[in-house]
Amino acid sequence: MARPVSNRVRLGQDEAGQWEDFRMRHFVSAILVLMLSLAPALGYDAAGQAVIDRLKAGKLVTATELAGLMMGAERWCYNQRDDECGWSDIYLSADAEGAEYEMSHAWNEKVDIALVDRGEFREDRYFCETDNDWVRSIRAYSRDDGVALEGRELASMRKAIAELLPAEKGGACFDYLYRGHDEAAQTITLLQRQFRDGVHAPEQDAEVTLHFDAETAENLGWYW
């Protein structure tokens, strides 16, 4: 028959098993800490949080604050319905003078378009359209399958859009009132007001939802 295992040997094996279990738990904990440190940070960026902390509903957002929000948010969604926007902006750059942005929206029931334009800040309040030639930047995609329009089809669309533009130079200016925020959704909501020649056009007001969550912003579309 086999020789019985002594209490001393059994104790040694138990201690070894406990040591391996201890090492494994610490290894798993270290991996979790590393994964959390590499994961995208949740919450608003500093500019977004500063606006939330400073403003109450109905207060004017300064151009300086706008520049921070433009670069902090992943996408600005206008007149949002569920997970679709009337149109949207992704801001590419912003400084004290103005900002460059990519605007996207549905052109018709079959085509979405995107273009790059630039606006300028005025009086630390307004964000104003300029005479920038953005028509050449237009890209177009099928709403059904996302396939890009190219060549003569795209050129024809750019020409048609250019013909719709008003002949007079200059454009509208916009200011923004703070409405509130939704911490769970990671959004800030503003009211965009449009002015022409200093006169407010209330029928052109738009609610803007600033999305700070990258995944949510990426999944937004545009309604027609």
PDB file of C-alpha atoms in Angstrom:
ATOM      1  CA  MET A   1       0.000   0.000   0.000  1.00  0.00           C
ATOM      2  CA  ALA A   2       1.112   3.528  -0.492  1.00  0.00           C
ATOM      3  CA  ARG A   3       2.825   5.308   2.296  1.00  0.00           C
ATOM      4  CA  PRO A   4       0.539   7.833   4.048  1.00  0.00           C
ATOM      5  CA  VAL A   5       1.301  11.507   3.383  1.00  0.00           C
ATOM      6  CA  SER A   6       2.451  13.221   6.553  1.00  0.00           C
ATOM      7  CA  ASN A   7       0.707  16.285   7.993  1.00  0.00           C
ATOM      8  CA  ARG A   8       3.859  18.278   7.292  1.00  0.00           C
ATOM      9  CA  VAL A   9       3.798  17.480   3.579  1.00  0.00           C
ATOM     10  CA  ARG A  10       0.084  18.234   3.319  1.00  0.00           C
ATOM     11  CA  LEU A  11       0.612  21.576   5.090  1.00  0.00           C
ATOM     12  CA  GLY A  12       3.369  22.494   2.683  1.00  0.00           C
ATOM     13  CA  GLN A  13       1.169  21.752  -0.296  1.00  0.00           C
ATOM     14  CA  ASP A  14      -1.678  23.855   1.149  1.00  0.00           C
ATOM     15  CA  GLU A  15       0.663  26.779   1.731  1.00  0.00           C
ATOM     16  CA  ALA A  16       1.942  26.532  -1.835  1.00  0.00           C
ATOM     17  CA  GLY A  17      -1.597  26.528  -3.186  1.00  0.00           C
ATOM     18  CA  GLN A  18      -2.532  29.549  -1.110  1.00  0.00           C
ATOM     19  CA  TRP A  19       0.564  31.400  -2.337  1.00  0.00           C
ATOM     20  CA  GLU A  20      -0.280  30.665  -5.974  1.00  0.00           C
ATOM     21  CA  ASP A  21      -3.861  31.811  -5.398  1.00  0.00           C
ATOM     22  CA  PHE A  22      -2.584  35.020  -3.787  1.00  0.00           C
ATOM     23  CA  ARG A  23      -0.250  35.700  -6.719  1.00  0.00           C
ATOM     24  CA  MET A  24      -3.022  35.042  -9.251  1.00  0.00           C
ATOM     25  CA  ARG A  25      -5.456  37.404  -7.516  1.00  0.00           C
ATOM     26  CA  HIS A  26      -2.862  40.193  -7.524  1.00  0.00           C
ATOM     27  CA  PHE A  27      -2.042  39.515 -11.166  1.00  0.00           C
ATOM     28  CA  VAL A  28      -5.709  39.772 -12.171  1.00  0.00           C
ATOM     29  CA  SER A  29      -6.091  42.955 -10.098  1.00  0.00           C
ATOM     30  CA  ALA A  30      -3.085  44.505 -11.819  1.00  0.00           C
ATOM     31  CA  ILE A  31      -4.539  43.662 -15.255  1.00  0.00           C
ATOM     32  CA  LEU A  32      -7.887  45.231 -14.330  1.00  0.00           C
ATOM     33  CA  VAL A  33      -6.192  48.409 -13.127  1.00  0.00           C
ATOM     34  CA  LEU A  34      -4.234  48.606 -16.376  1.00  0.00           C
ATOM     35  CA  MET A  35      -7.370  48.092 -18.486  1.00  0.00           C
ATOM     36  CA  LEU A  36      -9.208  50.801 -16.580  1.00  0.00           C
ATOM     37  CA  SER A  37      -6.323  53.220 -17.012  1.00  0.00           C
ATOM     38  CA  LEU A  38      -6.322  52.635 -20.760  1.00  0.00           C
ATOM     39  CA  ALA A  39     -10.090  52.897 -21.172  1.00  0.00           C
ATOM     40  CA  PRO A  40     -11.542  56.217 -22.403  1.00  0.00           C
ATOM     41  CA  ALA A  41     -12.293  58.542 -19.527  1.00  0.00           C
ATOM     42  CA  LEU A  42     -15.973  59.017 -18.786  1.00  0.00           C
ATOM     43  CA  GLY A  43     -17.380  62.462 -18.129  1.00  0.00           C
ATOM     44  CA  TYR A  44     -17.167  65.915 -19.626  1.00  0.00           C
ATOM     45  CA  ASP A  45     -13.874  67.502 -20.528  1.00  0.00           C
ATOM     46  CA  ALA A  46     -12.703  70.590 -18.638  1.00  0.00           C
ATOM     47  CA  ALA A  47     -14.382  73.069 -21.013  1.00  0.00           C
ATOM     48  CA  GLY A  48     -17.717  71.273 -20.867  1.00  0.00           C
ATOM     49  CA  GLN A  49     -17.646  70.969 -17.093  1.00  0.00           C
ATOM     50  CA  ALA A  50     -16.747  74.652 -16.746  1.00  0.00           C
ATOM     51  CA  VAL A  51     -19.825  75.666 -18.759  1.00  0.00           C
ATOM     52  CA  ILE A  52     -22.045  73.375 -16.673  1.00  0.00           C
ATOM     53  CA  ASP A  53     -20.633  74.827 -13.449  1.00  0.00           C
ATOM     54  CA  ARG A  54     -20.881  78.491 -14.518  1.00  0.00           C
ATOM     55  CA  LEU A  55     -24.104  78.824 -16.473  1.00  0.00           C
ATOM     56  CA  LYS A  56     -27.758  78.571 -15.613  1.00  0.00           C
ATOM     57  CA  ALA A  57     -30.476  77.865 -18.169  1.00  0.00           C
ATOM     58  CA  GLY A  58     -31.006  80.802 -20.512  1.00  0.00           C
ATOM     59  CA  LYS A  59     -27.566  82.348 -20.009  1.00  0.00           C
ATOM     60  CA  LEU A  60     -25.417  83.347 -22.975  1.00  0.00           C
ATOM     61  CA  VAL A  61     -22.404  81.179 -23.860  1.00  0.00           C
ATOM     62  CA  THR A  62     -19.363  83.317 -24.694  1.00  0.00           C
ATOM     63  CA  ALA A  63     -17.306  82.750 -27.843  1.00  0.00           C
ATOM     64  CA  THR A  64     -14.388  81.686 -25.659  1.00  0.00           C
ATOM     65  CA  GLU A  65     -16.573  79.007 -24.089  1.00  0.00           C
ATOM     66  CA  LEU A  66     -17.925  78.027 -27.503  1.00  0.00           C
ATOM     67  CA  ALA A  67     -14.414  77.327 -28.766  1.00  0.00           C
ATOM     68  CA  GLY A  68     -13.835  74.979 -25.846  1.00  0.00           C
ATOM     69  CA  LEU A  69     -17.154  73.189 -26.398  1.00  0.00           C
ATOM     70  CA  MET A  70     -16.468  72.858 -30.105  1.00  0.00           C
ATOM     71  CA  MET A  71     -13.273  70.932 -29.506  1.00  0.00           C
ATOM     72  CA  GLY A  72     -14.558  69.051 -26.466  1.00  0.00           C
ATOM     73  CA  ALA A  73     -17.742  67.568 -27.914  1.00  0.00           C
ATOM     74  CA  GLU A  74     -17.589  64.718 -30.421  1.00  0.00           C
ATOM     75  CA  ARG A  75     -20.538  66.001 -32.473  1.00  0.00           C
ATOM     76  CA  TRP A  76     -23.062  68.851 -32.380  1.00  0.00           C
ATOM     77  CA  CYS A  77     -26.505  67.509 -33.346  1.00  0.00           C
ATOM     78  CA  TYR A  78     -29.175  70.021 -34.393  1.00  0.00           C
ATOM     79  CA  ASN A  79     -32.893  69.455 -33.717  1.00  0.00           C
ATOM     80  CA  GLN A  80     -32.252  65.849 -32.720  1.00  0.00           C
ATOM     81  CA  ARG A  81     -34.989  63.231 -33.100  1.00  0.00           C
ATOM     82  CA  ASP A  82     -34.158  59.941 -31.401  1.00  0.00           C
ATOM     83  CA  ASP A  83     -30.743  59.032 -32.850  1.00  0.00           C
ATOM     84  CA  GLU A  84     -30.912  61.317 -35.903  1.00  0.00           C
ATOM     85  CA  CYS A  85     -30.057  64.984 -36.482  1.00  0.00           C
ATOM     86  CA  GLY A  86     -31.476  67.615 -38.785  1.00  0.00           C
ATOM     87  CA  TRP A  87     -27.802  68.361 -39.461  1.00  0.00           C
ATOM     88  CA  SER A  88     -24.619  67.973 -37.450  1.00  0.00           C
ATOM     89  CA  ASP A  89     -21.178  69.514 -37.023  1.00  0.00           C
ATOM     90  CA  ILE A  90     -17.842  68.000 -36.089  1.00  0.00           C
ATOM     91  CA  TYR A  91     -15.393  70.773 -35.216  1.00  0.00           C
ATOM     92  CA  LEU A  92     -11.944  70.220 -36.673  1.00  0.00           C
ATOM     93  CA  SER A  93     -10.133  73.189 -35.128  1.00  0.00           C
ATOM     94  CA  ALA A  94     -10.969  76.264 -33.065  1.00  0.00           C
ATOM     95  CA  ASP A  95      -9.009  79.272 -31.836  1.00  0.00           C
ATOM     96  CA  ALA A  96      -9.656  82.840 -30.742  1.00  0.00           C
ATOM     97  CA  GLU A  97     -10.461  83.897 -34.322  1.00  0.00           C
ATOM     98  CA  GLY A  98     -12.905  81.192 -35.351  1.00  0.00           C
ATOM     99  CA  ALA A  99     -13.395  77.523 -36.100  1.00  0.00           C
ATOM    100  CA  GLU A 100     -13.348  75.022 -38.962  1.00  0.00           C
ATOM    101  CA  TYR A 101     -15.975  72.321 -39.012  1.00  0.00           C
ATOM    102  CA  GLU A 102     -17.407  69.449 -41.039  1.00  0.00           C
ATOM    103  CA  MET A 103     -21.170  69.751 -41.533  1.00  0.00           C
ATOM    104  CA  SER A 104     -23.258  66.719 -42.510  1.00  0.00           C
ATOM    105  CA  HIS A 105     -26.945  66.347 -43.391  1.00  0.00           C
ATOM    106  CA  ALA A 106     -29.367  64.671 -45.770  1.00  0.00           C
ATOM    107  CA  TRP A 107     -29.464  66.359 -49.177  1.00  0.00           C
ATOM    108  CA  ASN A 108     -32.529  64.434 -50.286  1.00  0.00           C
ATOM    109  CA  GLU A 109     -34.212  61.114 -49.559  1.00  0.00           C
ATOM    110  CA  LYS A 110     -31.383  59.226 -51.291  1.00  0.00           C
ATOM    111  CA  VAL A 111     -28.175  61.155 -50.543  1.00  0.00           C
ATOM    112  CA  ASP A 112     -26.313  62.475 -47.495  1.00  0.00           C
ATOM    113  CA  ILE A 113     -23.694  65.179 -47.957  1.00  0.00           C
ATOM    114  CA  ALA A 114     -20.762  66.464 -45.919  1.00  0.00           C
ATOM    115  CA  LEU A 115     -18.752  69.659 -46.391  1.00  0.00           C
ATOM    116  CA  VAL A 116     -16.023  71.627 -44.629  1.00  0.00           C
ATOM    117  CA  ASP A 117     -16.589  75.299 -43.794  1.00  0.00           C
ATOM    118  CA  ARG A 118     -15.176  77.956 -41.485  1.00  0.00           C
ATOM    119  CA  GLY A 119     -16.797  80.570 -39.280  1.00  0.00           C
ATOM    120  CA  GLU A 120     -15.428  83.463 -37.249  1.00  0.00           C
ATOM    121  CA  PHE A 121     -16.084  84.708 -33.724  1.00  0.00           C
ATOM    122  CA  ARG A 122     -17.256  88.274 -33.174  1.00  0.00           C
ATOM    123  CA  GLU A 123     -17.720  90.349 -30.004  1.00  0.00           C
ATOM    124  CA  ASP A 124     -17.003  87.275 -27.828  1.00  0.00           C
ATOM    125  CA  ARG A 125     -20.584  86.236 -28.563  1.00  0.00           C
ATOM    126  CA  TYR A 126     -21.331  85.447 -32.185  1.00  0.00           C
ATOM    127  CA  PHE A 127     -20.173  82.670 -34.492  1.00  0.00           C
ATOM    128  CA  CYS A 128     -20.584  84.023 -38.018  1.00  0.00           C
ATOM    129  CA  GLU A 129     -20.615  82.540 -41.504  1.00  0.00           C
ATOM    130  CA  THR A 130     -17.912  83.729 -43.884  1.00  0.00           C
ATOM    131  CA  ASP A 131     -17.536  83.852 -47.656  1.00  0.00           C
ATOM    132  CA  ASN A 132     -15.471  80.682 -47.602  1.00  0.00           C
ATOM    133  CA  ASP A 133     -15.915  78.590 -50.783  1.00  0.00           C
ATOM    134  CA  TRP A 134     -17.071  75.292 -49.273  1.00  0.00           C
ATOM    135  CA  VAL A 135     -18.741  73.878 -52.389  1.00  0.00           C
ATOM    136  CA  ARG A 136     -15.490  72.262 -53.584  1.00  0.00           C
ATOM    137  CA  SER A 137     -15.305  70.317 -50.316  1.00  0.00           C
ATOM    138  CA  ILE A 138     -18.701  68.618 -50.721  1.00  0.00           C
ATOM    139  CA  ARG A 139     -18.749  64.827 -50.497  1.00  0.00           C
ATOM    140  CA  ALA A 140     -21.879  62.755 -51.037  1.00  0.00           C
ATOM    141  CA  TYR A 141     -22.977  59.260 -50.003  1.00  0.00           C
ATOM    142  CA  SER A 142     -25.920  56.996 -50.710  1.00  0.00           C
ATOM    143  CA  ARG A 143     -28.283  56.872 -47.747  1.00  0.00           C
ATOM    144  CA  ASP A 144     -29.023  53.216 -48.515  1.00  0.00           C
ATOM    145  CA  ASP A 145     -25.546  51.707 -48.465  1.00  0.00           C
ATOM    146  CA  GLY A 146     -23.086  54.540 -47.757  1.00  0.00           C
ATOM    147  CA  VAL A 147     -21.376  54.250 -51.159  1.00  0.00           C
ATOM    148  CA  ALA A 148     -19.670  57.518 -52.157  1.00  0.00           C
ATOM    149  CA  LEU A 149     -20.801  59.464 -55.213  1.00  0.00           C
ATOM    150  CA  GLU A 150     -17.869  60.250 -57.473  1.00  0.00           C
ATOM    151  CA  GLY A 151     -16.862  61.722 -60.812  1.00  0.00           C
ATOM    152  CA  ARG A 152     -19.492  63.421 -62.944  1.00  0.00           C
ATOM    153  CA  GLU A 153     -22.318  62.563 -60.570  1.00  0.00           C
ATOM    154  CA  LEU A 154     -20.596  64.370 -57.706  1.00  0.00           C
ATOM    155  CA  ALA A 155     -19.580  67.294 -59.943  1.00  0.00           C
ATOM    156  CA  SER A 156     -23.191  67.671 -61.094  1.00  0.00           C
ATOM    157  CA  MET A 157     -24.415  67.742 -57.505  1.00  0.00           C
ATOM    158  CA  ARG A 158     -21.834  70.374 -56.520  1.00  0.00           C
ATOM    159  CA  LYS A 159     -22.912  72.523 -59.453  1.00  0.00           C
ATOM    160  CA  ALA A 160     -26.585  72.219 -58.498  1.00  0.00           C
ATOM    161  CA  ILE A 161     -25.839  73.229 -54.905  1.00  0.00           C
ATOM    162  CA  ALA A 162     -23.694  76.192 -56.014  1.00  0.00           C
ATOM    163  CA  GLU A 163     -26.566  77.480 -58.151  1.00  0.00           C
ATOM    164  CA  LEU A 164     -28.825  77.567 -55.090  1.00  0.00           C
ATOM    165  CA  LEU A 165     -26.527  79.853 -53.107  1.00  0.00           C
ATOM    166  CA  PRO A 166     -27.549  83.527 -52.775  1.00  0.00           C
ATOM    167  CA  ALA A 167     -25.625  85.989 -54.906  1.00  0.00           C
ATOM    168  CA  GLU A 168     -25.007  88.478 -52.098  1.00  0.00           C
ATOM    169  CA  LYS A 169     -21.967  88.050 -49.914  1.00  0.00           C
ATOM    170  CA  GLY A 170     -22.011  87.703 -46.159  1.00  0.00           C
ATOM    171  CA  GLY A 171     -24.024  85.360 -44.031  1.00  0.00           C
ATOM    172  CA  ALA A 172     -25.765  84.822 -40.760  1.00  0.00           C
ATOM    173  CA  CYS A 173     -24.378  85.052 -37.241  1.00  0.00           C
ATOM    174  CA  PHE A 174     -25.381  82.815 -34.352  1.00  0.00           C
ATOM    175  CA  ASP A 175     -25.269  83.038 -30.597  1.00  0.00           C
ATOM    176  CA  TYR A 176     -25.960  80.273 -28.096  1.00  0.00           C
ATOM    177  CA  LEU A 177     -27.933  80.075 -24.865  1.00  0.00           C
ATOM    178  CA  TYR A 178     -27.257  77.343 -22.335  1.00  0.00           C
ATOM    179  CA  ARG A 179     -30.246  75.073 -21.684  1.00  0.00           C
ATOM    180  CA  GLY A 180     -28.886  72.268 -19.543  1.00  0.00           C
ATOM    181  CA  HIS A 181     -27.030  68.977 -19.492  1.00  0.00           C
ATOM    182  CA  ASP A 182     -27.679  65.250 -19.103  1.00  0.00           C
ATOM    183  CA  GLU A 183     -24.843  63.639 -17.202  1.00  0.00           C
ATOM    184  CA  ALA A 184     -26.028  60.076 -17.886  1.00  0.00           C
ATOM    185  CA  ALA A 185     -26.172  60.701 -21.645  1.00  0.00           C
ATOM    186  CA  GLN A 186     -23.029  62.876 -21.565  1.00  0.00           C
ATOM    187  CA  THR A 187     -24.693  65.748 -23.428  1.00  0.00           C
ATOM    188  CA  ILE A 188     -25.019  69.515 -23.147  1.00  0.00           C
ATOM    189  CA  THR A 189     -27.970  71.280 -24.761  1.00  0.00           C
ATOM    190  CA  LEU A 190     -27.847  74.792 -26.230  1.00  0.00           C
ATOM    191  CA  LEU A 191     -30.289  77.007 -28.093  1.00  0.00           C
ATOM    192  CA  GLN A 192     -28.787  78.379 -31.318  1.00  0.00           C
ATOM    193  CA  ARG A 193     -30.233  81.749 -32.345  1.00  0.00           C
ATOM    194  CA  GLN A 194     -29.722  83.148 -35.843  1.00  0.00           C
ATOM    195  CA  PHE A 195     -29.160  86.839 -36.615  1.00  0.00           C
ATOM    196  CA  ARG A 196     -28.994  88.677 -39.944  1.00  0.00           C
ATOM    197  CA  ASP A 197     -27.913  92.308 -39.944  1.00  0.00           C
ATOM    198  CA  GLY A 198     -28.215  92.202 -36.165  1.00  0.00           C
ATOM    199  CA  VAL A 199     -31.870  91.121 -36.223  1.00  0.00           C
ATOM    200  CA  HIS A 200     -32.903  87.886 -34.519  1.00  0.00           C
ATOM    201  CA  ALA A 201     -34.865  85.451 -36.688  1.00  0.00           C
ATOM    202  CA  PRO A 202     -36.654  83.294 -34.080  1.00  0.00           C
ATOM    203  CA  GLU A 203     -38.148  80.976 -36.700  1.00  0.00           C
ATOM    204  CA  GLN A 204     -34.571  79.827 -37.408  1.00  0.00           C
ATOM    205  CA  ASP A 205     -33.798  78.915 -33.793  1.00  0.00           C
ATOM    206  CA  ALA A 206     -32.442  75.391 -33.349  1.00  0.00           C
ATOM    207  CA  GLU A 207     -31.816  73.180 -30.346  1.00  0.00           C
ATOM    208  CA  VAL A 208     -28.275  71.809 -30.345  1.00  0.00           C
ATOM    209  CA  THR A 209     -27.288  68.665 -28.463  1.00  0.00           C
ATOM    210  CA  LEU A 210     -23.550  68.410 -27.865  1.00  0.00           C
ATOM    211  CA  HIS A 211     -22.507  64.758 -27.580  1.00  0.00           C
ATOM    212  CA  PHE A 212     -19.390  64.042 -25.534  1.00  0.00           C
ATOM    213  CA  ASP A 213     -19.660  60.241 -25.756  1.00  0.00           C
ATOM    214  CA  ALA A 214     -17.739  59.116 -28.853  1.00  0.00           C
ATOM    215  CA  GLU A 215     -19.743  55.945 -29.482  1.00  0.00           C
ATOM    216  CA  THR A 216     -23.092  57.728 -29.307  1.00  0.00           C
ATOM    217  CA  ALA A 217     -21.852  60.510 -31.571  1.00  0.00           C
ATOM    218  CA  GLU A 218     -20.526  58.014 -34.107  1.00  0.00           C
ATOM    219  CA  ASN A 219     -23.909  56.271 -34.359  1.00  0.00           C
ATOM    220  CA  LEU A 220     -25.950  59.408 -35.045  1.00  0.00           C
ATOM    221  CA  GLY A 221     -27.552  59.753 -38.496  1.00  0.00           C
ATOM    222  CA  TRP A 222     -29.594  62.418 -40.311  1.00  0.00           C
ATOM    223  CA  TYR A 223     -33.300  62.477 -41.054  1.00  0.00           C
ATOM    224  CA  TRP A 224     -34.858  63.787 -44.253  1.00  0.00           C
TER     225      TRP A 224
END
